[in-house]
Short mmCIF file of C-alpha atoms in Angstrom, two decimals:
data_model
loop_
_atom_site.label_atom_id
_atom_site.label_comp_id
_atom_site.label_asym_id
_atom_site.label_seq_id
_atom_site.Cartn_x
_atom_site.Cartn_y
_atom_site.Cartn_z
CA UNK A 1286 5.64 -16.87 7.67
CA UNK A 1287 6.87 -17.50 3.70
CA UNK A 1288 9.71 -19.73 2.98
CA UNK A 1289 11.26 -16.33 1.55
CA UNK A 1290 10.94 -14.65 4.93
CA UNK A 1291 12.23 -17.47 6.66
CA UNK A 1292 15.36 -17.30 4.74
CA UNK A 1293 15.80 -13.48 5.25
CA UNK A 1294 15.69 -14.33 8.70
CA UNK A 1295 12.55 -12.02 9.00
CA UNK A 1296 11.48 -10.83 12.04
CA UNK A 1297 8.37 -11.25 13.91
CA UNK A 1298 9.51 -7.63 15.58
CA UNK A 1299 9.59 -6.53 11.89
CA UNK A 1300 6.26 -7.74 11.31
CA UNK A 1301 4.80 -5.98 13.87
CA UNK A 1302 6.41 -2.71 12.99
CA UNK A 1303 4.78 -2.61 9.55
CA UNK A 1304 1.94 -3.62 11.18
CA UNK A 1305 1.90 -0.78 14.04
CA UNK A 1306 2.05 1.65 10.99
CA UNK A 1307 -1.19 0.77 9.74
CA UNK A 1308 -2.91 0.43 12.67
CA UNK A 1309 -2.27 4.13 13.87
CA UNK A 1310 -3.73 5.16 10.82
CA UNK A 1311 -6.66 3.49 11.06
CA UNK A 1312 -7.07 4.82 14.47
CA UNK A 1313 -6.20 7.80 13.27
CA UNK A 1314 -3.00 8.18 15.22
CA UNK A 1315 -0.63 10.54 13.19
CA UNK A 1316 3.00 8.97 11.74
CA UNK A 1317 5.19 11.94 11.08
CA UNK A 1318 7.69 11.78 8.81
CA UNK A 1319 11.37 12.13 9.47
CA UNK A 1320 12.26 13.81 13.06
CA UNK A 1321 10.69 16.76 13.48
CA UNK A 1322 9.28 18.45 16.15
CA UNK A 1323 6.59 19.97 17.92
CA UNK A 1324 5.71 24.11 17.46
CA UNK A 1325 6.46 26.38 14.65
CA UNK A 1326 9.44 28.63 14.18
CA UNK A 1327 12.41 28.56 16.54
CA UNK A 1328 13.66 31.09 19.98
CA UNK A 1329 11.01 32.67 21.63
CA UNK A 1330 8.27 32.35 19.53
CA UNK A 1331 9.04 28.20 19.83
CA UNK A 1332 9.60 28.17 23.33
CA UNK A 1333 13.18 27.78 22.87
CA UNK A 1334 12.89 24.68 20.87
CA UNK A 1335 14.72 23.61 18.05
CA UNK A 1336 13.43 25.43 14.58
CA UNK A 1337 11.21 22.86 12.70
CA UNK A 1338 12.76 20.76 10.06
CA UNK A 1339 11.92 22.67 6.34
CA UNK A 1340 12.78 21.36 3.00
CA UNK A 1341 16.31 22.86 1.61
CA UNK A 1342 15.40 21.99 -1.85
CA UNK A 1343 14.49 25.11 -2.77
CA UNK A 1344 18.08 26.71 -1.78
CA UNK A 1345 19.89 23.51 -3.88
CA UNK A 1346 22.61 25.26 -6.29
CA UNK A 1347 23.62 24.50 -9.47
CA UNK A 1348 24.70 21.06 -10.95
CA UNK A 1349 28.31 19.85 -10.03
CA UNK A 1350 30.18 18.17 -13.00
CA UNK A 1351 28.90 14.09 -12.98
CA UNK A 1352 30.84 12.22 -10.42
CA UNK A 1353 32.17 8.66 -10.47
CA UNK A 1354 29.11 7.35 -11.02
CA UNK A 1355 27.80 9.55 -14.09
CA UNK A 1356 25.67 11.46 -11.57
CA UNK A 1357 25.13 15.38 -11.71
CA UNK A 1358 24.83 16.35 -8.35
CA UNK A 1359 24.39 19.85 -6.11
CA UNK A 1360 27.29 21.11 -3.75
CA UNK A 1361 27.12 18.85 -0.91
CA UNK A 1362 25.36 15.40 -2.43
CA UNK A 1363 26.85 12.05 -2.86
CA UNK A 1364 25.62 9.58 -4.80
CA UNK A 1365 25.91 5.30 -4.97
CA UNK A 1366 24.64 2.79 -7.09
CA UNK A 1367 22.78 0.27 -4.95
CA UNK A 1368 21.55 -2.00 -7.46
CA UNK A 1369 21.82 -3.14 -10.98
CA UNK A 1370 19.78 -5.59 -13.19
CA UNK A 1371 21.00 -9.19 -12.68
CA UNK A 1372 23.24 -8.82 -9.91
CA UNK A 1373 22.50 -9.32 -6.13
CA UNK A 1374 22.43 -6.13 -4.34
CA UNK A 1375 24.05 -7.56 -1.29
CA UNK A 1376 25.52 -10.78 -2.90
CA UNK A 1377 24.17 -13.32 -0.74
CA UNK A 1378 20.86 -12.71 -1.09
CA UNK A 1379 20.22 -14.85 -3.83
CA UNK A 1380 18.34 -12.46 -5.44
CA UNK A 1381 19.66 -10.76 -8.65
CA UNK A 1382 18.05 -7.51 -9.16
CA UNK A 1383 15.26 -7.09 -11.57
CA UNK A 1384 15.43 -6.15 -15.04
CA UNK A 1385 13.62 -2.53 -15.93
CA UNK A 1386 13.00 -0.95 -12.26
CA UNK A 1387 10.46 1.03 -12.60
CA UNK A 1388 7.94 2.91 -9.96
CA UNK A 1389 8.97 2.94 -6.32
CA UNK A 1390 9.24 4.05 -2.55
CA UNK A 1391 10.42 3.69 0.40
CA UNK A 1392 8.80 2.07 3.94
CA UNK A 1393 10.56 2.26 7.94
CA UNK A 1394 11.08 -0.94 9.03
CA UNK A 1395 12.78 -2.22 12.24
CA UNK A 1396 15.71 0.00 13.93
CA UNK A 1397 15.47 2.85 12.27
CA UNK A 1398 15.70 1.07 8.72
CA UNK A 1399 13.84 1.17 5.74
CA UNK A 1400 13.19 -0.51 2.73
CA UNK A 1401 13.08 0.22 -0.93
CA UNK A 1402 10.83 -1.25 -2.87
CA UNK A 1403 10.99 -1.50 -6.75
CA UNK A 1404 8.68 -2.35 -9.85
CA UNK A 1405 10.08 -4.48 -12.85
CA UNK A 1406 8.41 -3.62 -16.37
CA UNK A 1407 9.17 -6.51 -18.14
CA UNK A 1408 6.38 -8.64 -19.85
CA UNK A 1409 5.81 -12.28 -20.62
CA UNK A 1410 5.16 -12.65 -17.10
CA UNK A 1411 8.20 -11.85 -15.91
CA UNK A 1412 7.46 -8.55 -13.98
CA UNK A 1413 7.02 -8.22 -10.42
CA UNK A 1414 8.44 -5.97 -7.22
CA UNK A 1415 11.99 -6.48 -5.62
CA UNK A 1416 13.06 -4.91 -1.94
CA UNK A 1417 16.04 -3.77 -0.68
CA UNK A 1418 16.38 -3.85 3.12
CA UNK A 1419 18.95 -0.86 4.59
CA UNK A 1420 19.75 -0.48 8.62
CA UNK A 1421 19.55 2.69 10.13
CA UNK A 1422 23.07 3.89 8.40
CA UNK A 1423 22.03 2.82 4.63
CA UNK A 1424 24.11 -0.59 4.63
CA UNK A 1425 21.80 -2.95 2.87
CA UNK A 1426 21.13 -5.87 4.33
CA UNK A 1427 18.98 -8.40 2.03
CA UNK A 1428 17.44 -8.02 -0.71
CA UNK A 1429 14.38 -10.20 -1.90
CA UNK A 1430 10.88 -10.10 -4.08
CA UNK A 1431 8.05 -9.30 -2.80
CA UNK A 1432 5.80 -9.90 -6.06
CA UNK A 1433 6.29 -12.50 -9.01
CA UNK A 1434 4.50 -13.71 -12.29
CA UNK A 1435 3.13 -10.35 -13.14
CA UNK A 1436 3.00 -7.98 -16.67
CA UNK A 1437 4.89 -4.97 -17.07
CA UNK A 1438 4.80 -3.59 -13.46
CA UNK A 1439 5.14 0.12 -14.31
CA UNK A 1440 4.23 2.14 -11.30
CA UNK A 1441 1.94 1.92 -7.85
CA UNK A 1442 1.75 3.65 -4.27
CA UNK A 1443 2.07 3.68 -1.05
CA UNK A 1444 -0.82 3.11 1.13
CA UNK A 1445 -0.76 4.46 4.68
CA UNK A 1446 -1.35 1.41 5.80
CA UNK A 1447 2.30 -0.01 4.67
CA UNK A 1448 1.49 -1.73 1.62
CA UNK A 1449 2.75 -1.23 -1.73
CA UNK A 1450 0.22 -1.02 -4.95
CA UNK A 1451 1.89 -2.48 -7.71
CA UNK A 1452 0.10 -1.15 -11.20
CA UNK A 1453 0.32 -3.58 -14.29
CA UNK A 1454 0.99 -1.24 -17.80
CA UNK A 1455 0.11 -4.24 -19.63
CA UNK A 1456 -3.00 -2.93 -21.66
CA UNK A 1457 -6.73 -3.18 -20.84
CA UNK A 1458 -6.59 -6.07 -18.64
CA UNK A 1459 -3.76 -4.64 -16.32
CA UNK A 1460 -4.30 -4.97 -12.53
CA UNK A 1461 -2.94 -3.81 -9.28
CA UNK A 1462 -1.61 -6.06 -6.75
CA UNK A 1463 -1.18 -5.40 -3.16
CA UNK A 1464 2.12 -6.16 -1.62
CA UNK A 1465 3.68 -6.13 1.21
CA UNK A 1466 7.47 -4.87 1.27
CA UNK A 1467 8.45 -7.52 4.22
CA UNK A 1468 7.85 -10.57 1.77
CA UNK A 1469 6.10 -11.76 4.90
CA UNK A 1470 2.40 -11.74 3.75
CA UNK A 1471 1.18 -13.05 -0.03
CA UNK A 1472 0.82 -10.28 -2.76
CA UNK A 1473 -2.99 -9.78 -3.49
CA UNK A 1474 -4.78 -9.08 -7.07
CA UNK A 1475 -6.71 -6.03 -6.19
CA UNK A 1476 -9.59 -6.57 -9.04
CA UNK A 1477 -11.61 -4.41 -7.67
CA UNK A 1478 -9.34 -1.25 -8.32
CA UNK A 1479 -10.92 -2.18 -12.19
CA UNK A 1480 -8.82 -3.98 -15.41
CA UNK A 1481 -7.06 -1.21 -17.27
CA UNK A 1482 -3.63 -0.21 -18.64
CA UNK A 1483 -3.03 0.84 -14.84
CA UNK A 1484 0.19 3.52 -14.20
CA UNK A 1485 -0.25 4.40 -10.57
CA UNK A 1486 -2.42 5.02 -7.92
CA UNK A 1487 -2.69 7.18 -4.97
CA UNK A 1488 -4.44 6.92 -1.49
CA UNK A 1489 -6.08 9.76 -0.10
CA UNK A 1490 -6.36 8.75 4.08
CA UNK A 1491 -8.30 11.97 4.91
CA UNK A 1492 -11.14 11.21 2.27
CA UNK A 1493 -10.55 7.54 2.15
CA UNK A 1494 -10.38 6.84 -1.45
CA UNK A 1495 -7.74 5.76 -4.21
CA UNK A 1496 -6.91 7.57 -7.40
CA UNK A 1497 -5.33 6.34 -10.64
CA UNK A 1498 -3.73 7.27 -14.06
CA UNK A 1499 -3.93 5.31 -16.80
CA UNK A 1500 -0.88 5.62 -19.34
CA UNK A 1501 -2.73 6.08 -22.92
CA UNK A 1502 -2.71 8.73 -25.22
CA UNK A 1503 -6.56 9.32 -23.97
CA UNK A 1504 -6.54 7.80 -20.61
CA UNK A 1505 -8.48 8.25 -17.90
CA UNK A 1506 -8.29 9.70 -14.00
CA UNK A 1507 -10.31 7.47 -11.65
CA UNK A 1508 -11.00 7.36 -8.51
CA UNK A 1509 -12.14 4.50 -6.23
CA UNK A 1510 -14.61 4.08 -3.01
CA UNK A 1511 -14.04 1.28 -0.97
CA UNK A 1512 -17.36 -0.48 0.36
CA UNK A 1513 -15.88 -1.36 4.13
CA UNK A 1514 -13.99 2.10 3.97
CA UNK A 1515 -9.79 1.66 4.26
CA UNK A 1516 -7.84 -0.57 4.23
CA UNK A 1517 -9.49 -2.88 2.90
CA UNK A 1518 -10.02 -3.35 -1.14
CA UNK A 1519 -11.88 -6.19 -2.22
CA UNK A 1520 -14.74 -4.04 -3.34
CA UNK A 1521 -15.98 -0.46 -4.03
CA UNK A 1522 -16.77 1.74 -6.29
CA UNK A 1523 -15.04 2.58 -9.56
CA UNK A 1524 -15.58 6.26 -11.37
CA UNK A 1525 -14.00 8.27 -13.80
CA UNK A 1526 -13.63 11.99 -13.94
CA UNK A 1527 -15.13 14.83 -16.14
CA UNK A 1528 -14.04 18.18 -16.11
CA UNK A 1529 -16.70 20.51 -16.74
CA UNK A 1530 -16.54 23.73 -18.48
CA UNK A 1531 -14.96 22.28 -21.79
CA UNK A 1532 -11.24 23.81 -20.65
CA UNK A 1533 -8.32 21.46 -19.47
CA UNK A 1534 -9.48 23.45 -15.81
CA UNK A 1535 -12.02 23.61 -13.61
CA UNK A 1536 -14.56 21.72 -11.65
CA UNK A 1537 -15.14 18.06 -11.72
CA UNK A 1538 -17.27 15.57 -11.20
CA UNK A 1539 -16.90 12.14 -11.24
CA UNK A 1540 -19.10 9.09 -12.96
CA UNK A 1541 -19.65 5.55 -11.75
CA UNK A 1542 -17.48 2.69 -14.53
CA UNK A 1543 -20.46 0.43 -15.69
CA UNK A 1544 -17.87 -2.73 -15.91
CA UNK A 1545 -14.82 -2.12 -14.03
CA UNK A 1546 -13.79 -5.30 -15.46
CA UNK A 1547 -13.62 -3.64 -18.95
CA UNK A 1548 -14.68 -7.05 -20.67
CA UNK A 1549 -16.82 -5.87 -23.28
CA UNK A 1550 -15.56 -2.20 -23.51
CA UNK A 1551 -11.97 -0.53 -22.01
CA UNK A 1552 -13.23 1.61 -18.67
CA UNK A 1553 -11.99 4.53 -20.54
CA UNK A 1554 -14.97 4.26 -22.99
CA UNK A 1555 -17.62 3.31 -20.95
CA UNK A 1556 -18.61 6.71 -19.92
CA UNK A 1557 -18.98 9.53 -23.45
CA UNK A 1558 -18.66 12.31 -20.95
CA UNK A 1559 -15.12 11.23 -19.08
CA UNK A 1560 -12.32 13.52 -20.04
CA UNK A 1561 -8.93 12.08 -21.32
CA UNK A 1562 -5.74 12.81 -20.05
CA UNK A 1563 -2.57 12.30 -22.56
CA UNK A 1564 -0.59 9.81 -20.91
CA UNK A 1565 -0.98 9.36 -17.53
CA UNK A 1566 2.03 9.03 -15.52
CA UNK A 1567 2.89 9.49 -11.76
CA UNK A 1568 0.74 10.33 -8.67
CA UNK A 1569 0.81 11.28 -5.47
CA UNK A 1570 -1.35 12.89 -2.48
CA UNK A 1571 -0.02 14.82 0.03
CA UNK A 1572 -1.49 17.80 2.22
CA UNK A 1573 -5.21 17.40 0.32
CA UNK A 1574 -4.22 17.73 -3.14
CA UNK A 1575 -3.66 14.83 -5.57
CA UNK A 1576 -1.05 15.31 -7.95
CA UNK A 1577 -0.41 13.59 -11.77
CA UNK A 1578 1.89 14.28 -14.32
CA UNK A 1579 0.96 13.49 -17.95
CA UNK A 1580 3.76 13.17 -20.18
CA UNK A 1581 2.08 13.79 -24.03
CA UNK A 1582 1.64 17.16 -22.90
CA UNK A 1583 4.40 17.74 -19.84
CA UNK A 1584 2.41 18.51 -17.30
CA UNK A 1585 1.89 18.18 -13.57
CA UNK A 1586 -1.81 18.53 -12.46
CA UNK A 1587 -2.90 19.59 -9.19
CA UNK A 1588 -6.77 18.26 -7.67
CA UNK A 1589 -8.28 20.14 -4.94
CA UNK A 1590 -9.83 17.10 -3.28
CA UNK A 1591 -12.10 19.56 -0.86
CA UNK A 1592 -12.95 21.97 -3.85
CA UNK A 1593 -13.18 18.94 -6.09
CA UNK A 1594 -11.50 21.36 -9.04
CA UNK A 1595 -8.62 20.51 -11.18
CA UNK A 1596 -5.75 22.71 -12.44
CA UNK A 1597 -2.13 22.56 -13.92
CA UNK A 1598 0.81 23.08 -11.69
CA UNK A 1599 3.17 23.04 -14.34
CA UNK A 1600 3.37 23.07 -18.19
CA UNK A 1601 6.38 23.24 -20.39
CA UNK A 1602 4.80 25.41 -22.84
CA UNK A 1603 4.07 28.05 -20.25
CA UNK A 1604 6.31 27.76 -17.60
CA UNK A 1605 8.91 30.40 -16.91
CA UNK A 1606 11.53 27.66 -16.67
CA UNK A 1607 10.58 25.01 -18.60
CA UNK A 1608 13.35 22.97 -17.94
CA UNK A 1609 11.38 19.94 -16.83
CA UNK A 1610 9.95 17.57 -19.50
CA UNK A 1611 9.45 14.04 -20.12
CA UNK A 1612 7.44 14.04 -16.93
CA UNK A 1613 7.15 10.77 -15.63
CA UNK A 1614 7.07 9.07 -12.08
CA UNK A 1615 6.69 11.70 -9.35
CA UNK A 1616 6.88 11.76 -5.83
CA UNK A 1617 5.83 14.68 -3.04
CA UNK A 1618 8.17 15.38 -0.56
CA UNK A 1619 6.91 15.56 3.41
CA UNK A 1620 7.61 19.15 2.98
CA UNK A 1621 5.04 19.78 -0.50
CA UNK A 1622 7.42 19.57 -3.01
CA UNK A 1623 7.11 17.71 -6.29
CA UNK A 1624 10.01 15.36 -7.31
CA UNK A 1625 9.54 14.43 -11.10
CA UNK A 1626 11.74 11.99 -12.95
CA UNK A 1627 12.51 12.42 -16.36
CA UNK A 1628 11.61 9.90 -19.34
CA UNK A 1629 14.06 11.56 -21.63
CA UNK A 1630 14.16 14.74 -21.75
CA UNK A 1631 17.83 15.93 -20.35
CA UNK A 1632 17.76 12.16 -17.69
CA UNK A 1633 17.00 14.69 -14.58
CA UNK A 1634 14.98 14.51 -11.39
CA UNK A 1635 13.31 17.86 -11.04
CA UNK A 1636 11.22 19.34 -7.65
CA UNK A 1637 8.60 21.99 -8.29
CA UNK A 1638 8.80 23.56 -4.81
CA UNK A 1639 5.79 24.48 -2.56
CA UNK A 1640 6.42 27.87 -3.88
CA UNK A 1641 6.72 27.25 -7.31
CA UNK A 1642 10.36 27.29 -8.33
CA UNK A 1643 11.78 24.33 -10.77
CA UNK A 1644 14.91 22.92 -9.05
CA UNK A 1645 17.22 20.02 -10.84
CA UNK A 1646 18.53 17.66 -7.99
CA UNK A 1647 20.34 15.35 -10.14
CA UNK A 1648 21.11 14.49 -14.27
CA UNK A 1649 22.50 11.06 -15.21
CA UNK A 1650 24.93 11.76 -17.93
CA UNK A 1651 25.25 8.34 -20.53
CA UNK A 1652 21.81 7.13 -20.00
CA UNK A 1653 20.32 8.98 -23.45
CA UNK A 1654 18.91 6.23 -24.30
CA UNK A 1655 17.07 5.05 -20.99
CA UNK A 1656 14.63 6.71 -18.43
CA UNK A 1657 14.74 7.64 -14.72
CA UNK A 1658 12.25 6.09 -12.51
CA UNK A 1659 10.77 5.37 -9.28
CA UNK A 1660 11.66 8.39 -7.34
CA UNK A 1661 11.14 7.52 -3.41
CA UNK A 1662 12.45 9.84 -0.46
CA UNK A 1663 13.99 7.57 2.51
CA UNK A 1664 11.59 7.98 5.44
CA UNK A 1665 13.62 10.52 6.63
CA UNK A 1666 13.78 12.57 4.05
CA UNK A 1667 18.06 12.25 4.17
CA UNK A 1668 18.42 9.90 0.91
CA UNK A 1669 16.46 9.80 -2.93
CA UNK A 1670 16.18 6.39 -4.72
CA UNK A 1671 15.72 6.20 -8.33
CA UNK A 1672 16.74 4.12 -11.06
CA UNK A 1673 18.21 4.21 -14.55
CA UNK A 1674 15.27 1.71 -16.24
CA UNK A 1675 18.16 0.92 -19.25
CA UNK A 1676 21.37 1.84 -17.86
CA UNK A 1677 24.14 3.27 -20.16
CA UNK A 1678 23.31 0.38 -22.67
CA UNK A 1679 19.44 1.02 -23.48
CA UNK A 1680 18.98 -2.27 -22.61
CA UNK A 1681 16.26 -3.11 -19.88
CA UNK A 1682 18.62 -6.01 -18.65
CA UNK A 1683 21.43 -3.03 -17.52
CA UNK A 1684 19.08 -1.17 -15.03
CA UNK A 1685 20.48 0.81 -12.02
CA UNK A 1686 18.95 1.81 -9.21
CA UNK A 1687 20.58 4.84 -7.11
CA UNK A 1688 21.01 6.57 -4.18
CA UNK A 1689 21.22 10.53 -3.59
CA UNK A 1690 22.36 11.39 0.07
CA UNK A 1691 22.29 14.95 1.01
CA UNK A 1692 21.14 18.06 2.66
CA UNK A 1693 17.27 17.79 1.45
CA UNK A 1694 16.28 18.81 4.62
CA UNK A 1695 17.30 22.14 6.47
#
């Protein structure tokens, strides 16, 4: 055990939690989210259970005037600021809160907690990841960093396994480092995962493979093999993607990266018939579909991983309610629907719902001149953490990082 875990008073119990996590997966043991329960609908037709928990973002009304804290918020939401750059979270932590949060989410820890884990997009080597530890009620407990010495940590992913992925935005040489959100175990370089100007990455358990954006104009969408199969990524296979038929749609197919490394020639280059994608941003799997916003063109993307076929889930220039733009960071919901954050555009976080529908959940009035990031769901779907990057100031020392409790769930 670290010297840092030792003085969070870390638990071997806590350990072992994380660790139970990842071993279900890997033997294939299914880790529901939140509470809910067996069967389908509710009365008869459920056996008399309860009805099964449903998302109730699609029923959220309108946007409430902004609160004490600047926040825009539907009937029945509360909101808190949990952290802000250079100032402990908990104030005993010893640990002031990292300048620029970025990309995020959220792991169960111990008694029905969880933990919040947060990117810092500074350079210079002064990026890394902090954590905030809650209990089972939300009080935070420590807070701590989990990764240190790093380039502009922009955003990552979850693996099933109960790591954290943190991407490096910090031109062709960035990397991803493995962390774990305990502060227990070492972060790990991940070179394997290839040397680009990584965004964020997500992990498909079902087919076994990673996939990741890559934030330039004419970036890339990868996709990466492990040799030994998950979790472990030390080595594999890097390729890039081509969609065929000469449209932004459609089939694709996917080339090996000569030199993952890129040391003589960025990946994105390396193969003539790899298709760009303007600004890769957020991504996410969930329910056999990988999702990926691109924010030159706002749009959220949409790969049948089965069907191995592309296609775009939403575009401002089409959309019936094109309210959503500056796509950025985006997370999927345990109920399918896709929680966007907003670099610019009116400062909102905005869920396309499993049926469609563009829904607002929250606006941050003042922060014009910053972006929101790092939208994470609480394991039980009950809170949403996101931050301000630059605060009311613009300035990337003046972050905030926030907390939206309310009905998401029905």
């Amino acid at each position: 055990m670290s010297r840092l875990a030792r003085s969070r008073g870390a638990s071997r119990r806590d350990f072992l939690r994380l660790g139970a996590a990842g071993a279900a997966w890997v033997l294939g043991v299914p880790l529901l989210p939140g509470c809910g329960g067996g069967g389908g609908g509710g009365g008869r037709e459920n056996g008399g259970n309860p009805p099964r928990p449903q998302s109730n973002i699609p029923n959220l009304g309108p946007l409430q005037p902004p609160d004490a804290n600047g926040v825009m918020l539907p009937a029945g939401f509360t909101s808190r600021v949990v952290a802000v750059s250079g100032f402990e979270p908990t104030g005993t932590s010893g640990y002031p809160w990292h300048p620029a949060p970025d990309g995020g989410a959220t792991f169960a820890a111990a008694g029905d907690g969880w933990i919040y884990v947060s990117n810092s997009e500074t350079g210079s080597s002064n990026g890394g990841v902090g954590a905030i530890r809650f209990d089972d009620l939300g009080n935070i407990l420590d807070a701590y960093p989990i990764l240190a010495g790093t380039n502009r940590n922009c955003a990552g992913g979850k693996t099933p396994w109960g790591t954290w992925l943190s991407c490096e935005e910090s031109g062709d040489g960035g990397r991803v480092h493995e962390c774990d959100p305990l502060g227990v175990n070492s972060a790990v370089a991940r070179p394997a995962l290839g040397r680009f100007n990584h965004e964020a990455v997500a992990v498909d358990p079902i087919d076994g493979r990673l996939y990741l954006s890559e934030d330039r104009g004419d970036g890339r969408l990868y996709r990466f093999t492990p040799a030994n199969g998950l979790p472990d990524l030390t080595a594999g296979l890097l390729e890039v993607a081509e969609v065929l038929g000469g449209g932004p749609e459609g089939p694709v197919v996917w080339h090996p990266v000569p030199d993952p490394t890129g040391a003589s020639t960025p990946t994105r280059y390396q193969v003539a018939a790899s298709t760009p994608f303007d600004g890769g941003e957020g991504i996410n799997y969930h329910g056999g579909r990988i999702h990926l916003a691109t924010k030159g063109d706002d749009r959220i993307w949409s790969f049948d991983v089965a069907g191995q076929s592309i296609s775009i889930l939403y575009d401002d220039d089409t959309s019936a309610t094109p309210i959503l733009t500056g796509v950025d960071n985006l997370e999927v919901s345990a109920y399918g629907d896709v929680i966007v954050a907003e670099d610019g555009g009116d400062m909102q976080v905005v869920a396309i719902t499993a049926a469609g529908a563009v829904v607002p959940i929250c606006q941050l009035v003042g922060h014009d001149a910053s972006e929101i990031t790092g939208p994470a769901l609480s394991p039980d779907s009950s809170r949403l953490y996101f931050s301000s990057q630059d605060g009311t100031t613009g300035n990337p020392s003046d972050g905030m990082t926030f907390e939206i409790a309310g009905p998401f769930v029905a």
